[in-house]
């Protein structure tokens, strides 16, 4: 079982870029057995998949966010990151990183505790 | 995108009684080549991340009590809690991983009657 921990600013101003990092321990993000994902949850609402990074370093992001999302990884440090540009209040959410099974969309068997990011001036 | 619709939105069940949550997908999530349903269930308690309960529609994750069971195929699925315990109070989500983007149902809140 992997342990995942999100880190990054809890407050971002409108129009700026949200940046978060997920640190993975107890497993390598270079493993072909898993993918790694970002998921968010607005307060009191449901879950939205943001994007996936594969062991190859390639990524796939939600088309609804695609133009604003960048996911990258530092394989040597077992970390992967999320950048979401031009944020608005609608991007206020708990952001989770998680481990995904290597299926098409993947199911998510390990999650970080999540970090609340508030977009406000 | 595949739309996942859960019913009901909330339910209240007496301790020890059975709770049933339904999930319907807008298209089949059964992959014909391997006969697997790409459907998972999660439990989320307040202030916690979701926890995987069931994958492949009916395979229980390691450590999940056997009072939780998943069933269904194609577009219609069910999560059942055979004998509700106080610690089962939570919001439950279904999720399809048949294609990308993976999508979740809106959630079902389970409470004690």
mmCIF file of N, CA, C and O in Angstrom, chain A residues 85 87 93 97-98 117 119:
data_model
loop_
_atom_site.group_PDB
_atom_site.id
_atom_site.type_symbol
_atom_site.label_atom_id
_atom_site.label_comp_id
_atom_site.label_asym_id
_atom_site.label_seq_id
_atom_site.Cartn_x
_atom_site.Cartn_y
_atom_site.Cartn_z
ATOM 1 N N UNK A 85 -4.246 26.580 -14.218
ATOM 2 C CA UNK A 85 -4.085 28.012 -14.483
ATOM 3 C C UNK A 85 -5.419 28.745 -14.518
ATOM 4 O O UNK A 85 -6.489 28.133 -14.589
ATOM 5 N N UNK A 87 -7.350 30.303 -12.401
ATOM 6 C CA UNK A 87 -8.360 29.787 -11.480
ATOM 7 C C UNK A 87 -9.430 30.833 -11.176
ATOM 8 O O UNK A 87 -9.198 32.036 -11.218
ATOM 9 N N UNK A 93 -11.808 23.821 -3.945
ATOM 10 C CA UNK A 93 -12.121 22.401 -3.742
ATOM 11 C C UNK A 93 -11.067 21.761 -2.849
ATOM 12 O O UNK A 93 -10.003 22.335 -2.609
ATOM 13 N N UNK A 97 -4.710 13.583 -4.360
ATOM 14 C CA UNK A 97 -3.944 12.729 -5.265
ATOM 15 C C UNK A 97 -4.250 11.290 -4.871
ATOM 16 O O UNK A 97 -4.577 10.997 -3.705
ATOM 17 N N UNK A 98 -4.180 10.406 -5.837
ATOM 18 C CA UNK A 98 -4.549 9.014 -5.586
ATOM 19 C C UNK A 98 -3.787 8.100 -6.529
ATOM 20 O O UNK A 98 -3.259 8.528 -7.566
ATOM 21 N N UNK A 117 -8.006 23.894 -1.268
ATOM 22 C CA UNK A 117 -7.506 25.069 -1.946
ATOM 23 C C UNK A 117 -8.670 26.034 -2.152
ATOM 24 O O UNK A 117 -9.680 25.675 -2.772
ATOM 25 N N UNK A 119 -9.914 29.639 -3.683
ATOM 26 C CA UNK A 119 -9.597 30.701 -4.635
ATOM 27 C C UNK A 119 -10.324 31.962 -4.187
ATOM 28 O O UNK A 119 -11.560 32.018 -4.190
#
